[in-house]
Amino acid sequence: MKITGKTKVLGVIGDPIQHSRSPQMHNAAIFKLGIDYVYIPFHVKPEDVSNAIEGFKAINVVGINVTIPHKQSVLTFMDKLSAEADTIGAVNTIVFKDGFLEGHNTDAQGFLEAMKEEGVEELRGKSAVIIGAGGSARAVAVGLVLEGVSALTIANRTESKAIDLASTIAEKTKISVKAIPLSDGSGVLAEAILESSLLVNTTSVGMDINQPLLINPDLLHKDLIVYDIIYTPPETKLLKAAKERGVKVVGGIGMLVHQGAIAFQLWTGLKPPIDVMRRALTQSL
Ligand code: ATR
């Protein structure tokens, strides 16, 4: 890679940032296309986010990804928000246009693209269950609404967060949204899974293979697709249980690749080399 006087700067901010695989993924894409860009990780503490953004403006940075814990706090610095970033309430991609800041959230589309790539058919009119109600669950819920699902059940350990997310979604659409506690023993969750075409795990449970499953695996049925957005390990206990029952699965690597690819396109205007990005990411894991 050659840095020149004209090299354009992209990057990612987070705290911590060392674990981020985005630099490998984006620099591989830059190298493949032979374009004069570089993508750099920036360790930015919460109290420095405002200064960092002002600094990026001053030095004409082209684009920034935003990761934990800044996805919400950067919202206030945006001059314009995409509809998705607004509904999700978080920004993961900033486009700098002569000091004018556009905040995007590519997680919802990334989630959908990854599913389509795995041959998942139309979800229009179908029901889905989301496990979890954090930032990732918000993006997944928005994605599923865009895709036209007719019913969503959000099951979370902390019920109040599920209720919060359900009301955000209900405000924006006419679809049926239910919020339930994950530990619900009344059978509502079991019934929702049985009636659904898709179950998505958006919690961190599964990153540690010793953690017990959050749901009874015997509820996984043949008409269900099980999508775990965790990407390490690539095959979680949940996906393994689903596969053993002949259930179609989607892992989390695709979502990570596609949210990055969409950001890359927003910054460069170029078609991202998806396979190159995926390879760089998989190698780095
Ligand atoms: P992210 O941005 O990745 O979604 P987050 O906003 O911290 O991260 O959300 C984490 C999600 O994982 C939450 O839904 C959380 O449940 P709570 O709202 O009850 O905290 C869920 N989660 C994390 N650890 C969990 C566990 N051991 N059992 C059940 N849910 C868990």
mmCIF file with all atom_site columns, C-alpha atoms and ligand atoms in Angstrom, residues 68 132-137 156-158 161 182 202-205 211 214, ligand 1:
data_model
loop_
_atom_site.group_PDB
_atom_site.id
_atom_site.type_symbol
_atom_site.label_atom_id
_atom_site.label_alt_id
_atom_site.label_comp_id
_atom_site.label_asym_id
_atom_site.label_entity_id
_atom_site.label_seq_id
_atom_site.pdbx_PDB_ins_code
_atom_site.Cartn_x
_atom_site.Cartn_y
_atom_site.Cartn_z
_atom_site.occupancy
_atom_site.B_iso_or_equiv
_atom_site.pdbx_formal_charge
_atom_site.auth_seq_id
_atom_site.auth_comp_id
_atom_site.auth_asym_id
_atom_site.auth_atom_id
_atom_site.pdbx_PDB_model_num
ATOM   1  C CA  . ILE A 1 68  ? -18.915 0.484   20.989 1.00 0.00 ? 68  ILE A CA  1
ATOM   2  C CA  . GLY A 1 132 ? -32.247 -9.629  23.035 1.00 0.00 ? 132 GLY A CA  1
ATOM   3  C CA  . ALA A 1 133 ? -33.156 -5.950  23.064 1.00 0.00 ? 133 ALA A CA  1
ATOM   4  C CA  . GLY A 1 134 ? -29.806 -4.113  22.937 1.00 0.00 ? 134 GLY A CA  1
ATOM   5  C CA  . GLY A 1 135 ? -28.257 -2.078  20.136 1.00 0.00 ? 135 GLY A CA  1
ATOM   6  C CA  . SER A 1 136 ? -27.934 -5.025  17.745 1.00 0.00 ? 136 SER A CA  1
ATOM   7  C CA  . ALA A 1 137 ? -31.529 -6.079  18.365 1.00 0.00 ? 137 ALA A CA  1
ATOM   8  C CA  . ASN A 1 156 ? -35.196 -10.197 26.527 1.00 0.00 ? 156 ASN A CA  1
ATOM   9  C CA  . ARG A 1 157 ? -33.770 -11.003 29.959 1.00 0.00 ? 157 ARG A CA  1
ATOM   10 C CA  . THR A 1 158 ? -34.690 -7.473  31.056 1.00 0.00 ? 158 THR A CA  1
ATOM   11 C CA  . LYS A 1 161 ? -35.799 -3.101  27.388 1.00 0.00 ? 161 LYS A CA  1
ATOM   12 C CA  . LEU A 1 182 ? -36.844 -14.374 28.123 1.00 0.00 ? 182 LEU A CA  1
ATOM   13 C CA  . THR A 1 202 ? -28.757 -10.729 19.085 1.00 0.00 ? 202 THR A CA  1
ATOM   14 C CA  . THR A 1 203 ? -27.367 -11.284 22.594 1.00 0.00 ? 203 THR A CA  1
ATOM   15 C CA  . SER A 1 204 ? -23.749 -12.003 23.404 1.00 0.00 ? 204 SER A CA  1
ATOM   16 C CA  . VAL A 1 205 ? -24.745 -15.404 24.797 1.00 0.00 ? 205 VAL A CA  1
ATOM   17 C CA  . GLN A 1 211 ? -22.777 -20.769 28.227 1.00 0.00 ? 211 GLN A CA  1
ATOM   18 C CA  . LEU A 1 214 ? -31.131 -19.293 26.142 1.00 0.00 ? 214 LEU A CA  1
HETATM 19 P P1  . ATR B 2 .   ? -25.350 -4.992  21.580 1.00 0.00 ? 1   ATR B P1  1
HETATM 20 O O1  . ATR B 2 .   ? -25.101 -3.570  21.168 1.00 0.00 ? 1   ATR B O1  1
HETATM 21 O O2  . ATR B 2 .   ? -24.327 -5.951  21.052 1.00 0.00 ? 1   ATR B O2  1
HETATM 22 O O3  . ATR B 2 .   ? -26.739 -5.423  21.278 1.00 0.00 ? 1   ATR B O3  1
HETATM 23 P P2  . ATR B 2 .   ? -26.068 -4.522  24.318 1.00 0.00 ? 1   ATR B P2  1
HETATM 24 O O4  . ATR B 2 .   ? -26.814 -3.309  23.898 1.00 0.00 ? 1   ATR B O4  1
HETATM 25 O O5  . ATR B 2 .   ? -25.216 -4.467  25.525 1.00 0.00 ? 1   ATR B O5  1
HETATM 26 O O6  . ATR B 2 .   ? -25.132 -5.028  23.151 1.00 0.00 ? 1   ATR B O6  1
HETATM 27 O O7  . ATR B 2 .   ? -27.135 -5.706  24.467 1.00 0.00 ? 1   ATR B O7  1
HETATM 28 C C1  . ATR B 2 .   ? -26.801 -6.971  24.896 1.00 0.00 ? 1   ATR B C1  1
HETATM 29 C C2  . ATR B 2 .   ? -28.028 -7.884  24.857 1.00 0.00 ? 1   ATR B C2  1
HETATM 30 O O8  . ATR B 2 .   ? -27.620 -9.194  25.286 1.00 0.00 ? 1   ATR B O8  1
HETATM 31 C C3  . ATR B 2 .   ? -29.137 -7.457  25.806 1.00 0.00 ? 1   ATR B C3  1
HETATM 32 O O9  . ATR B 2 .   ? -30.377 -7.824  25.245 1.00 0.00 ? 1   ATR B O9  1
HETATM 33 C C4  . ATR B 2 .   ? -28.836 -8.302  27.052 1.00 0.00 ? 1   ATR B C4  1
HETATM 34 O O10 . ATR B 2 .   ? -29.930 -8.528  27.899 1.00 0.00 ? 1   ATR B O10 1
HETATM 35 P P3  . ATR B 2 .   ? -30.298 -7.454  29.062 1.00 0.00 ? 1   ATR B P3  1
HETATM 36 O O11 . ATR B 2 .   ? -31.000 -6.334  28.367 1.00 0.00 ? 1   ATR B O11 1
HETATM 37 O O12 . ATR B 2 .   ? -31.158 -8.201  30.000 1.00 0.00 ? 1   ATR B O12 1
HETATM 38 O O13 . ATR B 2 .   ? -28.986 -7.040  29.666 1.00 0.00 ? 1   ATR B O13 1
HETATM 39 C C5  . ATR B 2 .   ? -28.420 -9.603  26.410 1.00 0.00 ? 1   ATR B C5  1
HETATM 40 N N1  . ATR B 2 .   ? -27.626 -10.438 27.300 1.00 0.00 ? 1   ATR B N1  1
HETATM 41 C C6  . ATR B 2 .   ? -26.321 -10.306 27.631 1.00 0.00 ? 1   ATR B C6  1
HETATM 42 N N2  . ATR B 2 .   ? -25.945 -11.283 28.482 1.00 0.00 ? 1   ATR B N2  1
HETATM 43 C C7  . ATR B 2 .   ? -27.034 -12.080 28.685 1.00 0.00 ? 1   ATR B C7  1
HETATM 44 C C8  . ATR B 2 .   ? -27.285 -13.269 29.444 1.00 0.00 ? 1   ATR B C8  1
HETATM 45 N N3  . ATR B 2 .   ? -26.324 -13.846 30.157 1.00 0.00 ? 1   ATR B N3  1
HETATM 46 N N4  . ATR B 2 .   ? -28.521 -13.798 29.387 1.00 0.00 ? 1   ATR B N4  1
HETATM 47 C C9  . ATR B 2 .   ? -29.499 -13.227 28.644 1.00 0.00 ? 1   ATR B C9  1
HETATM 48 N N5  . ATR B 2 .   ? -29.330 -12.102 27.900 1.00 0.00 ? 1   ATR B N5  1
HETATM 49 C C10 . ATR B 2 .   ? -28.113 -11.537 27.919 1.00 0.00 ? 1   ATR B C10 1
#
